[in-house]
XYZ file of C-alpha atoms in Angstrom:
427
model
C 163.697 145.769 -116.762
C 162.614 144.245 -120.053
C 160.399 146.641 -122.014
C 159.976 144.411 -125.036
C 156.536 144.569 -126.545
C 156.023 148.195 -125.558
C 157.208 151.173 -127.569
C 157.128 154.489 -125.781
C 157.478 156.136 -129.182
C 153.942 155.063 -130.060
C 152.500 157.627 -127.647
C 150.552 160.260 -129.605
C 152.591 162.994 -127.919
C 155.448 162.519 -125.539
C 157.026 164.400 -122.676
C 157.343 168.160 -123.134
C 159.901 169.563 -120.700
C 160.344 173.331 -120.714
C 163.098 175.495 -119.195
C 162.094 177.923 -116.451
C 163.736 180.607 -114.314
C 164.380 178.754 -111.090
C 163.966 180.400 -107.718
C 166.969 179.558 -105.556
C 168.242 180.537 -102.140
C 170.967 183.166 -101.994
C 173.675 181.278 -100.065
C 174.856 184.556 -98.507
C 171.431 185.076 -96.882
C 170.971 181.672 -95.220
C 172.947 179.678 -92.685
C 173.692 176.946 -95.214
C 171.954 175.392 -98.182
C 171.639 172.133 -96.257
C 169.886 173.945 -93.410
C 167.124 175.322 -95.659
C 166.262 172.053 -97.408
C 163.632 169.518 -96.389
C 162.331 166.137 -97.481
C 159.129 166.366 -99.584
C 156.102 167.595 -97.649
C 154.517 164.141 -97.377
C 157.647 162.614 -95.797
C 157.747 165.144 -92.940
C 155.106 163.435 -90.823
C 156.424 163.746 -87.276
C 155.989 166.962 -85.279
C 159.537 166.595 -83.927
C 160.836 166.330 -87.494
C 158.931 169.452 -88.493
C 160.216 171.394 -85.494
C 163.764 170.231 -86.176
C 163.573 171.594 -89.719
C 162.028 174.864 -88.577
C 164.793 175.306 -86.035
C 167.543 174.486 -88.536
C 167.212 177.880 -90.233
C 164.551 180.612 -90.170
C 164.331 180.271 -93.954
C 163.888 176.505 -94.119
C 161.623 175.526 -97.029
C 159.322 173.637 -94.644
C 157.847 177.034 -93.710
C 156.467 177.164 -97.264
C 155.521 173.547 -97.934
C 154.120 172.839 -94.434
C 153.099 176.193 -92.929
C 151.899 175.951 -89.356
C 148.705 177.838 -88.506
C 145.370 177.039 -86.908
C 143.176 176.885 -90.037
C 143.710 175.844 -93.667
C 143.137 179.384 -94.941
C 145.585 180.772 -92.391
C 148.204 178.224 -93.450
C 148.009 179.120 -97.139
C 147.990 182.847 -96.359
C 151.023 182.364 -94.150
C 152.905 180.518 -96.909
C 152.079 183.210 -99.479
C 153.186 185.994 -97.135
C 156.387 184.148 -96.263
C 157.282 183.581 -99.913
C 156.673 187.220 -100.813
C 158.769 188.379 -97.861
C 161.656 186.116 -98.798
C 161.502 187.356 -102.392
C 161.457 191.006 -101.339
C 164.361 190.426 -98.945
C 166.387 188.639 -101.620
C 166.498 185.381 -99.679
C 165.080 183.689 -102.788
C 166.060 185.058 -106.189
C 165.176 184.065 -109.748
C 167.948 182.865 -112.026
C 168.703 185.318 -114.851
C 167.576 183.055 -117.695
C 165.380 179.993 -118.154
C 167.104 176.648 -117.714
C 166.655 172.939 -117.351
C 168.434 171.848 -114.184
C 170.570 168.741 -113.820
C 170.170 167.441 -110.289
C 172.450 164.869 -108.685
C 172.122 162.970 -105.424
C 174.973 160.821 -104.174
C 175.463 158.725 -101.029
C 178.435 156.918 -99.546
C 176.521 153.641 -99.827
C 176.988 153.809 -103.607
C 173.711 155.431 -104.602
C 174.074 157.870 -107.500
C 171.031 159.450 -109.096
C 170.900 162.130 -111.749
C 167.930 163.645 -113.497
C 166.465 166.773 -115.056
C 164.326 169.342 -113.286
C 162.018 171.274 -115.585
C 158.470 172.458 -116.177
C 156.579 169.522 -117.706
C 153.411 169.917 -119.741
C 150.532 168.617 -117.644
C 148.569 165.798 -119.279
C 145.646 163.600 -118.311
C 146.327 159.897 -117.659
C 144.166 159.082 -120.708
C 146.850 160.643 -122.924
C 149.288 157.909 -121.881
C 152.196 160.318 -121.389
C 152.467 160.599 -117.604
C 151.279 157.398 -115.942
C 150.008 157.382 -112.362
C 150.131 154.134 -110.427
C 148.347 155.134 -107.218
C 145.021 156.675 -106.290
C 144.960 159.963 -104.424
C 143.093 161.355 -101.440
C 140.856 164.287 -102.411
C 141.479 166.248 -99.209
C 145.239 166.176 -99.806
C 144.806 167.397 -103.385
C 142.562 170.202 -102.132
C 145.180 171.189 -99.561
C 148.033 171.263 -102.099
C 145.889 173.155 -104.611
C 145.084 175.842 -102.052
C 148.778 176.198 -101.240
C 149.810 176.503 -104.903
C 147.047 179.004 -105.655
C 148.060 181.159 -102.708
C 151.793 181.110 -103.445
C 151.420 181.047 -107.254
C 154.333 178.638 -107.272
C 155.437 175.038 -107.539
C 157.401 174.746 -104.309
C 158.977 171.313 -104.850
C 159.379 168.925 -107.782
C 157.634 165.597 -107.960
C 159.618 162.550 -109.096
C 159.013 160.937 -112.502
C 160.891 158.085 -114.172
C 161.293 157.078 -117.787
C 163.282 154.488 -119.750
C 165.616 156.258 -122.149
C 169.421 156.014 -122.147
C 169.591 158.351 -125.140
C 170.569 161.941 -125.871
C 169.105 163.307 -122.647
C 171.162 160.939 -120.496
C 174.305 161.921 -122.414
C 173.652 165.636 -121.907
C 172.872 165.118 -118.215
C 176.149 163.293 -117.606
C 178.171 165.748 -119.703
C 176.694 168.666 -117.786
C 177.610 166.988 -114.489
C 181.303 167.202 -115.476
C 181.147 170.993 -115.096
C 181.367 172.971 -111.840
C 177.870 173.024 -110.267
C 175.653 175.971 -109.410
C 175.393 174.620 -105.884
C 176.669 171.744 -103.808
C 175.620 170.728 -100.316
C 175.371 167.675 -98.083
C 172.285 167.148 -95.936
C 172.259 165.477 -92.528
C 170.957 162.220 -94.009
C 174.351 161.795 -95.704
C 173.218 162.629 -99.236
C 175.215 165.126 -101.256
C 173.257 167.302 -103.686
C 174.546 169.166 -106.738
C 172.717 171.304 -109.290
C 173.655 172.571 -112.751
C 171.788 174.717 -115.281
C 171.403 173.797 -118.963
C 170.879 177.046 -120.861
C 172.415 176.228 -124.238
C 169.595 176.248 -126.837
C 171.124 173.341 -128.756
C 171.272 171.109 -125.683
C 167.747 172.104 -124.711
C 166.474 171.287 -128.206
C 168.164 167.860 -128.152
C 166.643 167.068 -124.768
C 163.179 168.100 -125.897
C 163.415 166.087 -129.112
C 164.568 163.004 -127.200
C 161.903 163.242 -124.488
C 159.144 163.730 -127.058
C 159.408 159.973 -127.751
C 158.939 158.849 -124.160
C 156.332 158.468 -121.460
C 156.949 158.703 -117.713
C 155.806 156.934 -114.571
C 154.973 158.973 -111.478
C 157.373 157.576 -108.914
C 156.547 160.032 -106.127
C 154.102 162.923 -106.071
C 150.719 161.613 -107.202
C 148.907 164.218 -105.130
C 150.963 167.030 -106.601
C 150.343 165.770 -110.138
C 146.612 165.563 -109.415
C 146.911 169.109 -108.074
C 148.572 170.230 -111.312
C 145.659 168.741 -113.247
C 143.097 170.474 -111.043
C 144.790 173.862 -111.366
C 145.235 173.454 -115.115
C 141.501 172.784 -115.430
C 140.728 175.934 -113.446
C 142.671 178.247 -115.781
C 141.983 178.688 -119.503
C 144.888 177.508 -121.633
C 147.471 178.766 -122.356
C 148.498 179.591 -118.806
C 151.452 178.903 -116.485
C 149.320 176.154 -114.938
C 149.739 174.104 -118.133
C 153.117 173.022 -116.736
C 154.276 171.653 -113.396
C 157.646 171.267 -111.706
C 159.150 167.765 -111.972
C 162.379 165.839 -111.605
C 162.678 163.362 -114.474
C 165.041 160.416 -113.916
C 166.127 157.922 -116.581
C 166.023 154.608 -114.720
C 167.949 152.785 -117.434
C 170.947 154.902 -116.463
C 170.034 155.537 -112.809
C 167.714 152.905 -111.265
C 165.664 154.048 -108.293
C 165.247 152.223 -105.019
C 161.724 151.060 -104.239
C 160.587 150.861 -100.629
C 157.247 150.243 -98.966
C 155.111 152.857 -97.244
C 153.847 151.579 -93.917
C 150.573 152.155 -92.064
C 150.078 153.310 -88.506
C 146.625 152.456 -87.176
C 145.544 154.842 -84.444
C 143.376 153.509 -81.638
C 143.772 149.848 -82.587
C 145.970 147.947 -80.098
C 148.021 145.117 -81.539
C 146.176 142.547 -79.421
C 142.844 143.620 -80.901
C 144.221 143.681 -84.432
C 145.558 140.137 -84.036
C 142.406 138.813 -82.406
C 140.388 139.911 -85.427
C 142.649 137.818 -87.679
C 142.014 134.537 -85.893
C 141.141 131.843 -88.413
C 141.586 134.241 -91.319
C 145.395 134.582 -91.523
C 148.299 132.668 -90.073
C 149.947 134.672 -87.293
C 153.455 134.005 -85.924
C 155.058 135.954 -83.091
C 158.677 136.830 -83.883
C 161.080 137.643 -81.058
C 163.545 139.254 -83.462
C 165.088 142.685 -83.978
C 163.665 144.787 -86.787
C 166.190 143.867 -89.532
C 165.654 140.128 -89.021
C 161.897 140.565 -88.786
C 161.941 142.356 -92.150
C 163.941 139.467 -93.607
C 161.259 137.076 -92.400
C 158.642 139.297 -94.023
C 160.563 139.230 -97.312
C 160.768 135.434 -97.216
C 157.035 135.117 -96.553
C 156.184 137.654 -99.265
C 157.772 135.425 -101.907
C 155.020 132.875 -101.287
C 152.052 135.225 -101.030
C 150.561 138.116 -99.113
C 152.425 138.900 -95.906
C 152.584 141.719 -93.353
C 154.371 142.541 -90.108
C 152.343 143.920 -87.212
C 154.152 145.746 -84.429
C 153.537 148.055 -81.510
C 153.524 145.777 -78.471
C 157.266 145.145 -78.234
C 157.316 142.224 -80.658
C 156.747 141.577 -84.352
C 153.903 139.422 -85.644
C 154.193 137.877 -89.097
C 150.761 137.747 -90.724
C 150.539 135.621 -93.872
C 148.676 132.785 -95.620
C 145.268 134.480 -95.853
C 142.193 132.327 -96.231
C 141.503 132.154 -99.962
C 137.737 132.224 -99.494
C 138.141 135.446 -97.522
C 140.141 137.000 -100.361
C 137.566 135.857 -102.899
C 134.837 137.641 -100.920
C 136.686 140.871 -100.195
C 139.082 141.653 -103.060
C 137.432 143.257 -106.125
C 137.423 141.018 -109.195
C 137.408 143.739 -111.880
C 141.196 144.190 -111.950
C 144.120 142.090 -113.256
C 145.510 139.312 -111.089
C 148.716 141.322 -110.598
C 146.634 143.988 -108.849
C 144.396 141.572 -106.909
C 147.409 139.841 -105.360
C 149.261 142.991 -104.270
C 149.914 143.193 -100.541
C 148.533 146.738 -100.558
C 145.334 145.531 -102.237
C 144.777 142.816 -99.639
C 145.676 145.233 -96.860
C 143.099 147.801 -97.944
C 140.316 145.571 -99.282
C 140.513 142.755 -96.741
C 142.229 143.973 -93.590
C 141.332 147.660 -93.396
C 137.885 147.569 -95.002
C 136.533 144.163 -94.015
C 138.286 143.121 -90.804
C 139.452 146.249 -88.976
C 136.908 148.698 -90.470
C 139.392 151.561 -90.791
C 138.756 154.130 -93.557
C 141.915 154.613 -95.605
C 141.380 158.378 -95.875
C 140.636 159.165 -92.229
C 143.770 160.782 -90.729
C 142.410 160.236 -87.210
C 142.461 156.470 -87.796
C 145.421 155.872 -90.117
C 148.761 157.459 -91.004
C 151.109 156.620 -93.891
C 154.785 156.639 -92.884
C 157.886 155.992 -94.994
C 160.336 155.347 -92.153
C 160.061 151.769 -90.880
C 161.600 152.268 -87.445
C 159.621 155.480 -86.884
C 156.368 153.654 -87.637
C 157.160 151.004 -85.031
C 158.248 153.549 -82.421
C 155.113 155.630 -82.858
C 152.873 152.556 -82.597
C 154.587 151.548 -79.363
C 154.317 155.062 -77.940
C 150.684 155.628 -78.903
C 149.311 152.147 -78.306
C 148.398 151.642 -81.951
C 149.346 149.068 -84.555
C 152.102 149.416 -87.111
C 151.516 147.479 -90.335
C 154.792 146.976 -92.207
C 154.772 146.005 -95.879
C 157.312 144.507 -98.261
C 158.091 146.726 -101.293
C 156.673 146.075 -104.755
C 159.091 145.604 -107.648
C 159.265 148.509 -110.113
C 158.332 146.360 -113.131
C 155.018 145.410 -111.474
C 154.254 149.082 -110.841
C 155.085 150.123 -114.407
C 153.201 147.257 -116.061
C 150.025 148.006 -114.091
C 150.344 151.718 -114.870
C 150.608 150.978 -118.584
C 147.341 149.035 -118.313
C 145.724 152.070 -116.727
C 145.384 150.270 -113.389
C 146.152 152.294 -110.275
C 147.469 150.701 -107.124
C 146.037 151.347 -103.664
C 147.051 154.659 -102.148
C 150.575 154.945 -100.796
C 151.651 151.547 -102.115
C 155.253 152.356 -102.953
C 158.075 154.729 -102.090
C 160.580 155.371 -104.856
C 163.802 157.090 -103.953
C 165.906 158.847 -103.262
C 163.383 161.671 -103.405
C 164.526 165.127 -104.449
C 165.283 167.491 -101.601
C 162.852 170.379 -101.373
C 164.327 173.861 -101.383
C 167.096 173.595 -103.974
C 165.056 175.042 -106.837
C 161.460 176.349 -106.924
C 159.259 177.537 -109.798
C 157.384 180.807 -109.486
C 154.629 180.874 -112.088
C 155.143 184.583 -112.741
C 158.951 184.411 -113.015
């Protein structure tokens, strides 16, 4: 991506990444490292997926990040008790000295991603150091904050990107030539390796390099907002001044950007389509999912486009009435924001046509897996709304303007596996 015209070095203060004593599973106490890992909490959306992870190993990290109990207070208490029990039993142990952790994910399809896991100084968006690109849902932030308060820990890193290709990237790759602290392959086919950087000279070089850069939140807006809330609750200096992150240099290791889809509960596809009559063009596609997504990509090049599914077919929805957009899309944002598919989806379709609140979990769910969204819509009689992904340069340019995208607009990946390294705030 061309970053001409923008100098990250002009930020008044850059990224401050600090070593920490990571909490890691003792491999002798668990079935396997792969069996105790999980996708990030917000990707585990299906009950069957949650149960599968719980059954994989009694110490699976999902028991901490998504505790199952009848009330919110019971869930956080359960997570805190579980963490303390695992610590006392030696299932999780703190590394002997603080470190920055090099984390690698590799897949047979050619994907290779490396980055640094560390404790990053928490900063407000107004400081221009860590840039959000999506809004957050207050109830999710409240839930994550309660969990972190109860456990006194950052249980999983969020994903940040920056544009560097300097000393940090060199140290990351050099470290990855050494034998790793751990190596495992999860059932999704990704291999994971972790190394510790403990040499003071390497740490100093990394910190000096990162001090000249800003980062984009690729995944984890709710956790970053949680970090900010908890920092504000505790007088500085405190452990809450930092939060656990994975920082990836996308000059060296570009991420993949995918869409996050919507599942509309209680809205049959026929009703959703009927409400679009005269407002959008609708075409029924008798195609399998891969070809339907190709048709969506073709339509998205010309303007706003969506795929609706849930009745056994796919329906391409595109060419919105311009007068409708003029009435429903806010005019106080840049054109790049006003023409986003996610903007039109939320402002025009959800708010104006279907009258579905974006933050009501009884009416709408946000799902990363395309096929799972379609299957659930078909099973439940709802409507799946499939989106085409936004290009990373659009996301970054809007973030630099201080413009946030609609909630759950993008999915950057691969996301870090949860459970490989945790941060206890009192370690």
